[in-house]
Short mmCIF file of C-alpha atoms in Angstrom, two decimals:
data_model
loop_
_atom_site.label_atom_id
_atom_site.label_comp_id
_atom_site.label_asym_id
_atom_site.label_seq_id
_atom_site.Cartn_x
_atom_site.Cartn_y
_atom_site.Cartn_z
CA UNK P 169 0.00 0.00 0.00
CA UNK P 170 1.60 3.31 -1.36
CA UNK P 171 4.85 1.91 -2.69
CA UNK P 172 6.48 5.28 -3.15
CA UNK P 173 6.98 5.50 0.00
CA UNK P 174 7.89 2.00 0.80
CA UNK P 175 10.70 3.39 -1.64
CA UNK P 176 11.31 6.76 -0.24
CA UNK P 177 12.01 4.63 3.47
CA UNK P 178 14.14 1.66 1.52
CA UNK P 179 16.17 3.24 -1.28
CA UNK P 180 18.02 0.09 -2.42
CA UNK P 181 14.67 -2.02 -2.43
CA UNK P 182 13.52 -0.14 -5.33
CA UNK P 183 15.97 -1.71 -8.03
CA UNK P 184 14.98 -5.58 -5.85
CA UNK P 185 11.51 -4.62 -6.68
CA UNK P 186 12.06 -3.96 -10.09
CA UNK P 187 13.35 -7.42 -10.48
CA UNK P 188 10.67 -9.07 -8.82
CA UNK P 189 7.82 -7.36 -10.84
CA UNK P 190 9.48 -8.66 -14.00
CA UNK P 191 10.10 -11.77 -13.22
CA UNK P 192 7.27 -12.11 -11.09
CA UNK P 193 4.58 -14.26 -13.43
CA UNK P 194 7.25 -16.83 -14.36
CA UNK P 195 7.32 -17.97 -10.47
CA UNK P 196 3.69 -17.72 -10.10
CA UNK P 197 3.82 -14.72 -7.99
CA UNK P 198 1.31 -11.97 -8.21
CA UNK P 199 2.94 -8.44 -6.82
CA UNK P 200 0.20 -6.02 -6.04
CA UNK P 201 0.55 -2.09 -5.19
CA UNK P 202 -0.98 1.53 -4.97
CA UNK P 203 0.69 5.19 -5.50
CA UNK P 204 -1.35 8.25 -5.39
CA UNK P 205 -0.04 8.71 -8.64
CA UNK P 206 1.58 6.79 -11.50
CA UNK P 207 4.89 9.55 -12.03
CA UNK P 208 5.50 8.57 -8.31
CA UNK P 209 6.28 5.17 -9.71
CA UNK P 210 10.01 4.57 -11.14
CA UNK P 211 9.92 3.89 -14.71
CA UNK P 212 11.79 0.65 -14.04
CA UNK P 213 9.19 -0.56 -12.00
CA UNK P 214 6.30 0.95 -14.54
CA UNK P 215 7.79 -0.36 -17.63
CA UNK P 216 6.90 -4.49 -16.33
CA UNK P 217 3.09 -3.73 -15.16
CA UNK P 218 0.41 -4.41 -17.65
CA UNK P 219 -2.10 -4.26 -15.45
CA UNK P 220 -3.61 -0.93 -13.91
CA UNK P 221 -6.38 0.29 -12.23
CA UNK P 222 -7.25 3.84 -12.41
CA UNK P 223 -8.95 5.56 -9.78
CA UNK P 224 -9.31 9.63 -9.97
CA UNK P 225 -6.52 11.26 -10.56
CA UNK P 226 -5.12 14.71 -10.01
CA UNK P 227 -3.07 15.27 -13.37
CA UNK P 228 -5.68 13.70 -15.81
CA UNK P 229 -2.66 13.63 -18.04
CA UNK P 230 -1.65 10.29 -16.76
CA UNK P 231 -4.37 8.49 -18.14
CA UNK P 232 -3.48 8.48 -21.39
CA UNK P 233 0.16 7.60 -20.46
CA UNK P 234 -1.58 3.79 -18.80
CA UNK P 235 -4.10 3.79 -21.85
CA UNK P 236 -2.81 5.43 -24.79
CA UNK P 237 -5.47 7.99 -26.02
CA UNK P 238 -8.70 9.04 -23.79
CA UNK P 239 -10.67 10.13 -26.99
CA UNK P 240 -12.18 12.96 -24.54
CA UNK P 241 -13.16 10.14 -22.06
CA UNK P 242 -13.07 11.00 -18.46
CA UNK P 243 -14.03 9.35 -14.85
CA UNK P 244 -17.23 9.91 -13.63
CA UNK P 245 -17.26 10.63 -10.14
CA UNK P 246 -18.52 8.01 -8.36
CA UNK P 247 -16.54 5.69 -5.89
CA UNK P 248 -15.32 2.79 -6.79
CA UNK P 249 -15.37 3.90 -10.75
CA UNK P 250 -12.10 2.67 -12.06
CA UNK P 251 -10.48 2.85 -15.80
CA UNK P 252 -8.93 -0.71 -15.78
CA UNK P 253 -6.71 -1.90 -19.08
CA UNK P 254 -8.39 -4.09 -22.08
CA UNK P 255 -6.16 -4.49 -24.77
CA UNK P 256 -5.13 -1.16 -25.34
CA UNK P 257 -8.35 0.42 -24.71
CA UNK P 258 -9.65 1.89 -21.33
CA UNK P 259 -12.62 -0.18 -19.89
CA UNK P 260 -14.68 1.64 -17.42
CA UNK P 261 -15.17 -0.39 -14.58
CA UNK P 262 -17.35 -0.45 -10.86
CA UNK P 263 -14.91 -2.50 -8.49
CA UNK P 264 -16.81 -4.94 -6.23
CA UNK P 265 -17.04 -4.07 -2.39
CA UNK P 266 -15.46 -7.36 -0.12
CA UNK P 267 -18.87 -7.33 1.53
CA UNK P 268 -21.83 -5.62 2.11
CA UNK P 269 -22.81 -2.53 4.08
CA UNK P 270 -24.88 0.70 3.96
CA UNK P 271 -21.58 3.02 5.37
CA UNK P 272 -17.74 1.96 5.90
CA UNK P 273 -18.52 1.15 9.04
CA UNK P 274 -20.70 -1.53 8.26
CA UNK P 275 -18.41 -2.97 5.81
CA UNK P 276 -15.47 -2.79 7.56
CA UNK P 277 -17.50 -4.74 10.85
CA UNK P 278 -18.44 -7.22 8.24
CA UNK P 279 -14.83 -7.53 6.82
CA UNK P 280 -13.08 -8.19 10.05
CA UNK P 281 -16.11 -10.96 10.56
CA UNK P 282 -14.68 -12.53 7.41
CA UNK P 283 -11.29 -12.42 8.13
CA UNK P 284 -11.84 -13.94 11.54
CA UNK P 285 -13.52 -16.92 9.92
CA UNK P 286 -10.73 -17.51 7.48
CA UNK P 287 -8.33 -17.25 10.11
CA UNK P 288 -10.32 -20.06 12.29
CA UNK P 289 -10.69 -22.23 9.29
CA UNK P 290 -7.20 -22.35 8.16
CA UNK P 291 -4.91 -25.30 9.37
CA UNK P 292 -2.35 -24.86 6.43
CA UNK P 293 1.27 -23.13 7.05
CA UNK P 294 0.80 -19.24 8.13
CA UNK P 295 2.72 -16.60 6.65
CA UNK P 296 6.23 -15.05 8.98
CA UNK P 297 5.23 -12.10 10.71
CA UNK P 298 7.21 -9.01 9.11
CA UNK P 299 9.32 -7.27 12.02
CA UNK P 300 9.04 -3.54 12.30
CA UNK P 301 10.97 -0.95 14.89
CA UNK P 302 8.73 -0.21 18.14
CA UNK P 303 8.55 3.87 18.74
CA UNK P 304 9.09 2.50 22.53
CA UNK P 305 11.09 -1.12 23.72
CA UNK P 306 9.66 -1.87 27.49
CA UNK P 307 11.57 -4.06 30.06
CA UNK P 308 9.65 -6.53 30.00
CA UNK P 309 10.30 -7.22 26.66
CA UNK P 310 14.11 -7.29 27.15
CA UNK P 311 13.73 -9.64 30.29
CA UNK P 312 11.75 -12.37 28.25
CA UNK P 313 15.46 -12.41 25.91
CA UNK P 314 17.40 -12.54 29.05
CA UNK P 315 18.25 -16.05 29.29
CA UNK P 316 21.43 -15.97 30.41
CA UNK P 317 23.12 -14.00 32.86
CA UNK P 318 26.13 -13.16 31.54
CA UNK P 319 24.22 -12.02 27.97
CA UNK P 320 22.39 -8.82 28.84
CA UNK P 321 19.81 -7.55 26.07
CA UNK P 322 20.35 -3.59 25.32
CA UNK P 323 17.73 -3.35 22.75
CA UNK P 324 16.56 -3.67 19.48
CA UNK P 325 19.04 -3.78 16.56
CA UNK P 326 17.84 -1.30 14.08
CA UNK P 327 18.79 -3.41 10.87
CA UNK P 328 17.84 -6.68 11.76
CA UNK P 329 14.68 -6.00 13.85
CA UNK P 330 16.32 -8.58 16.40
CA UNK P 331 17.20 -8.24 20.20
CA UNK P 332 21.08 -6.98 20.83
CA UNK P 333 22.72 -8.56 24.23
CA UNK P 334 26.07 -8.48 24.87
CA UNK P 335 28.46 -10.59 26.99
CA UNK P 336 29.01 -9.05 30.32
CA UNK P 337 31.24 -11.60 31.07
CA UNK P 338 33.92 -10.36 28.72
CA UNK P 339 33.50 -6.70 29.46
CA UNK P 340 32.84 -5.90 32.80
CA UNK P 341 32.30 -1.71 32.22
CA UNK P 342 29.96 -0.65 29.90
CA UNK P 343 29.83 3.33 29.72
CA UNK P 344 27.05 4.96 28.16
CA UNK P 345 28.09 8.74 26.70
CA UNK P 346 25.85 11.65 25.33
CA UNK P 347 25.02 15.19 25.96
CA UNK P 348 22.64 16.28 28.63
CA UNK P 349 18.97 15.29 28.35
CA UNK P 350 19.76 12.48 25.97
CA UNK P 351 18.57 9.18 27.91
CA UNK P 352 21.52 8.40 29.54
CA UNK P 353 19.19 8.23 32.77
CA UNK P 354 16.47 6.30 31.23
CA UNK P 355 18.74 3.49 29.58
CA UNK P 356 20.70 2.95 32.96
CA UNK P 357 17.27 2.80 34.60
CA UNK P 358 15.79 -0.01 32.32
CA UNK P 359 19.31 -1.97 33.05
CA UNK P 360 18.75 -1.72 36.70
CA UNK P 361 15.21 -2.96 36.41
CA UNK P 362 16.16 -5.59 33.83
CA UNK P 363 19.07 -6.66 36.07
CA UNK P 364 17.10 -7.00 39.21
CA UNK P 365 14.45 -8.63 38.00
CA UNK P 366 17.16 -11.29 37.31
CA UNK P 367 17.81 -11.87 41.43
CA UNK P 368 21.23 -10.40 40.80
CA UNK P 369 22.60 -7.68 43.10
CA UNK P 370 22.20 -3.77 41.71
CA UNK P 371 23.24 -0.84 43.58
CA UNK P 372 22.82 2.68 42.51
CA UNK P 373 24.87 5.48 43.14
CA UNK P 374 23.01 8.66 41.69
CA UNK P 375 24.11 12.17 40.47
CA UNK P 376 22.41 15.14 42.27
CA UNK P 377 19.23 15.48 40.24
CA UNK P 378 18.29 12.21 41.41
CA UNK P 379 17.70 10.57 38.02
CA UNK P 380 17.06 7.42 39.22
CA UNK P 381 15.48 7.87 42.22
CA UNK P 382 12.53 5.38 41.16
CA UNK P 383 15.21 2.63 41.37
CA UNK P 384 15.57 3.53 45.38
CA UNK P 385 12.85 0.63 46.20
CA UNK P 386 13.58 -2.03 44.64
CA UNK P 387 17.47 -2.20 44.57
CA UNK P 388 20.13 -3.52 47.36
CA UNK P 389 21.37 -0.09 47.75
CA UNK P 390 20.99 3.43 46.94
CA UNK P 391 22.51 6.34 47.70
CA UNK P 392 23.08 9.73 46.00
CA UNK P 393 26.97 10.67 45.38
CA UNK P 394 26.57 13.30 48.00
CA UNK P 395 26.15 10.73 50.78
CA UNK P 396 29.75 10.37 51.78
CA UNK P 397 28.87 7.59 54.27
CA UNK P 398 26.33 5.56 52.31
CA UNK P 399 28.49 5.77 48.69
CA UNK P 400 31.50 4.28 51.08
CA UNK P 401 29.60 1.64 52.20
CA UNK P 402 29.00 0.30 49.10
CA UNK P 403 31.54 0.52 47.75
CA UNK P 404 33.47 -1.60 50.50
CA UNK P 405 30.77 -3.83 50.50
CA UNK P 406 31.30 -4.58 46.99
CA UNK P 407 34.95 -5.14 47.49
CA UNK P 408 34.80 -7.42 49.76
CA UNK P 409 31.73 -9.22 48.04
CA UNK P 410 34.61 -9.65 45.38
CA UNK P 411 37.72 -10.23 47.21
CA UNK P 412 35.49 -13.33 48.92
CA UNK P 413 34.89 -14.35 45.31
CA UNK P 414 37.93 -14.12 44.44
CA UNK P 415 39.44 -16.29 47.32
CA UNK P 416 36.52 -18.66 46.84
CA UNK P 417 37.88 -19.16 42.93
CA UNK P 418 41.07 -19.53 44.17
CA UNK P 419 40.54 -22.63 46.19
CA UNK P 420 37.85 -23.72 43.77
CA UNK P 421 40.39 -24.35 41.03
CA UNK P 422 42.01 -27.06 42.87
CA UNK P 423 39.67 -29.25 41.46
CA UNK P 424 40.25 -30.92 38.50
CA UNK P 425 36.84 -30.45 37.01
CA UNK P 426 36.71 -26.78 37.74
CA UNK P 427 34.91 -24.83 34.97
CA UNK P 428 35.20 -20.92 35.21
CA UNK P 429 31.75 -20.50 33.56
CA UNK P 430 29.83 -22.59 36.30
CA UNK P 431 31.80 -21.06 38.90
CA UNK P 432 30.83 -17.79 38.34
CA UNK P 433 27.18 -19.04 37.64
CA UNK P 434 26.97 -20.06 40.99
CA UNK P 435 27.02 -16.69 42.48
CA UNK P 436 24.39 -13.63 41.79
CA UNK P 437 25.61 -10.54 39.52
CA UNK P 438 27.01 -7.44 41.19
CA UNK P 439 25.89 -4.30 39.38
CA UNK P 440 26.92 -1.17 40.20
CA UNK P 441 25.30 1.81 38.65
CA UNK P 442 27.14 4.68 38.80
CA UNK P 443 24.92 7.97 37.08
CA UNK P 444 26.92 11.03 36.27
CA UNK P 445 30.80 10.40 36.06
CA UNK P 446 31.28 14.09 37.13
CA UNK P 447 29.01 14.32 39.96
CA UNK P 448 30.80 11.66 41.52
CA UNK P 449 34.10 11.98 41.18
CA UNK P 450 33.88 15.91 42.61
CA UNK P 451 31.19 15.16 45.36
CA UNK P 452 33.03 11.57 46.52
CA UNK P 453 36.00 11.14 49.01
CA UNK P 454 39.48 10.27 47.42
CA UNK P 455 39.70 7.32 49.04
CA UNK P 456 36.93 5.58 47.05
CA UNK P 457 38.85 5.76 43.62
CA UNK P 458 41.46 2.76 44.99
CA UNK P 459 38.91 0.53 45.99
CA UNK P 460 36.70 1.19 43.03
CA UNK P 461 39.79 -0.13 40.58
CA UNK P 462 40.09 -2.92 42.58
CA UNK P 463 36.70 -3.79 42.35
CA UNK P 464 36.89 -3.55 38.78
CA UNK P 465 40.27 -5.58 38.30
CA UNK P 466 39.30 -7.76 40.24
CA UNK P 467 35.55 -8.46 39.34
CA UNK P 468 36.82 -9.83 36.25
CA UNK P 469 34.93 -13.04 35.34
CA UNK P 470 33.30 -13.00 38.68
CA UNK P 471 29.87 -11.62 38.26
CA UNK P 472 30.99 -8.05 38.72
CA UNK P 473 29.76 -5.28 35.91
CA UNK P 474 29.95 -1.43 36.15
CA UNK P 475 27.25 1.05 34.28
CA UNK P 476 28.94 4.39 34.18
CA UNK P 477 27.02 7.24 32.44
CA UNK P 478 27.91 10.61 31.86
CA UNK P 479 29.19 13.40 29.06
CA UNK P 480 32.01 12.50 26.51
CA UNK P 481 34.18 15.00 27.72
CA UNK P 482 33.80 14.03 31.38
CA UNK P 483 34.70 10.57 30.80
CA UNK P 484 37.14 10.73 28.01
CA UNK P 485 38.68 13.42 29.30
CA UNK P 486 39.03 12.33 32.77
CA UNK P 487 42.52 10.42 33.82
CA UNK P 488 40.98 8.50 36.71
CA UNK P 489 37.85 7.37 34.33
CA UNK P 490 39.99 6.40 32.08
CA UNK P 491 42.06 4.11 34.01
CA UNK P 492 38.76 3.15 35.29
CA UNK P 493 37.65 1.62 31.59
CA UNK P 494 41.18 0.32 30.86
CA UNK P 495 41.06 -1.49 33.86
CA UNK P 496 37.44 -3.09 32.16
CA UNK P 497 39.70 -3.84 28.82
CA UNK P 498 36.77 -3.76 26.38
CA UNK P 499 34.40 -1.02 26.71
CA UNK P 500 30.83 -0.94 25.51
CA UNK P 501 29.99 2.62 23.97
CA UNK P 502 26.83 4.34 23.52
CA UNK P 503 27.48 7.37 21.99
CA UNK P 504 23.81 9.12 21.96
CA UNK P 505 23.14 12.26 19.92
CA UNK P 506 26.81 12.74 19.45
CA UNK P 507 25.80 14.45 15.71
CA UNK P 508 22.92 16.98 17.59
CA UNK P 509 26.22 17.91 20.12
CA UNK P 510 28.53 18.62 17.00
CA UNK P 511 26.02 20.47 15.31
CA UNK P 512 25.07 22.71 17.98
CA UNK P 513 28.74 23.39 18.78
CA UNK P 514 29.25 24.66 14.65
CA UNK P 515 26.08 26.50 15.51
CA UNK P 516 26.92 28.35 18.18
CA UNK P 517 30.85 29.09 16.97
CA UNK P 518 29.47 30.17 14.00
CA UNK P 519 27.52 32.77 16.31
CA UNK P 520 30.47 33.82 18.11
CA UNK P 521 32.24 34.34 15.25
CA UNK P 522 29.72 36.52 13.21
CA UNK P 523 29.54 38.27 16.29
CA UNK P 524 32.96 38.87 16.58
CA UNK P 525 33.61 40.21 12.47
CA UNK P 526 30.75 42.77 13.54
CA UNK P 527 32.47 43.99 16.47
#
């Protein structure tokens, strides 16, 4: 329905469709479409279809080029009046309703009547169901992909319609960058839900706005970075979590069927969600930033993840962040509105400097 802008949305399926409606017949395959109007149609598409159906049209110039001359011959207008092709003369035609009805109401009642019936009737194979992008992906959709601990789902990959996870286990800090007001917030909040919902352990550490203050029920611990006392605490907490793990491992691999994997499946995750890199490294005691690489070294393939969110310059430009992610080797990026941030810094140099060449 409307191919143009099927087209207009998928630029390279227009030559693929081409194809198809030329070859079409010879595979018994019957491809069907409307346009508003017949210029909107590439040529290469055009030039294969021999059969049309003309409703009204706007430029009454395009009749003739479906049916050759109109001899004067024009639509009257009444709905469902179509010119359809015979030969190569115009044949005016009434097209048949699917069903009866004294308003579309009626008939489209009646229609969905039909359709339920052919539905409950049919026992043969049913067509795939065509994937399409959600305008909003809920938790609960994420959690019924999370299978396995290690594999956390993100989202929804744009190009293959198809849930993206990625293995915790082989990157332990996953920073999420972008400018203010971007969904840094949000995304960290569906992890900690998604997480939690999982029995693992999340705590939260929040910036000052108190972003994620809806995770404060439902988590192990929450404080905001201003809470000296309670950001210690959980931090130490986690590190010794860890360093138990760690010793636990240690003695574990004495036996000679030890398997990493089911090792570290045997304990819950430790999540630490840290919102706004800046906030807490200028609000947070000095003697945190030790601990916190240990945690990180050491949490390596037991269990331990860290969700760090703030600005690009913040993080990248930050020493102790920095050795923060290093210590995490691989780092998962998500670099959100990145092009909106560039564009509003040309915009507003480009201000400055008109201003300036006026002065």
């Amino acid at each position: 329905d409307n191919l143009p802008v099927l087209i207009e949305y998928y630029e390279k399926m227009g030559d693929w469709l081409a194809s198809l409606v030329h070859e079409a017949m010879a595979y018994g395959i019957y491809v069907i479409f409307t346009a508003n109007s017949g210029n909107a149609v590439k040529f290469k598409i055009k030039q294969s279809i021999k059969n049309v159906a003309a409703f009204e049209l706007i430029d009454k110039g395009e009749y003739s080029g479906f049916f050759g001359s109109m001899r004067g011959k024009t639509l009257p207008n009444r709905q469902g009046r179509v010119y359809m092709k015979e030969g190569n003369q115009p044949r005016l035609v009434q097209l048949a309703l699917p069903v009866e009805g004294c308003n579309e109401l009626e008939r489209s009642e009646k229609l969905l009547e039909v359709m339920e019936q052919l539905d409950h009737c049919w026992y043969g194979k049913r067509p795939e169901e065509i994937p399409y992008m959600p305008t909003v992906v809920h938790v609960e959709q994420l959690s019924r992909e999370y299978k396995e601990k290690e594999n956390l789902p993100i989202g929804i990959s744009y190009e293959t319609m198809k849930t993206v996870k990625t293995n915790m286990s082989e990157e332990n800090c996953f920073t999420v960058y972008g400018c203010a007001g971007t969904g840094k917030s949000r995304f960290l909040e569906s992890m900690t839900g998604l997480l939690k919902n999982q029995d693992n352990q999340v705590y939260v550490i929040d910036g000052l706005k108190r972003s994620l203050a809806d995770c404060e029920n439902f988590v192990d611990g929450y404080c905001m970075v201003s809470e000296a006392d309670k950001v210690r605490d959980i931090i130490f907490q986690i590190q010794e979590e860890v360093f138990n793990r760690r010793k636990a491992r240690k003695s574990a691999k004495k036996d000679t069927d030890y398997n990493n994997q089911d090792f570290t499946k045997s304990f819950p995750q430790i999540a630490l969600i840290i919102d706004d890199w800046n906030h807490f490294m200028t609000e947070t005691e000095d003697e945190i930033y030790e601990p916190m690489l240990d945690i990180i070294e050491m949490g390596k393939g037991l269990g331990f993840f860290l969700f760090l969110a703030g600005l690009i310059s913040d993080i990248l430009g930050a020493e102790d962040a920095g050795r923060m992610i290093r210590c995490g080797e691989n780092v998962i990026s998500i670099v959100i509105s990145m092009i909106i941030c560039f564009l509003l810094f040309i915009t507003v140099s480009s201000a400055l400097m008109l201003l300036i060449c006026r002065q």
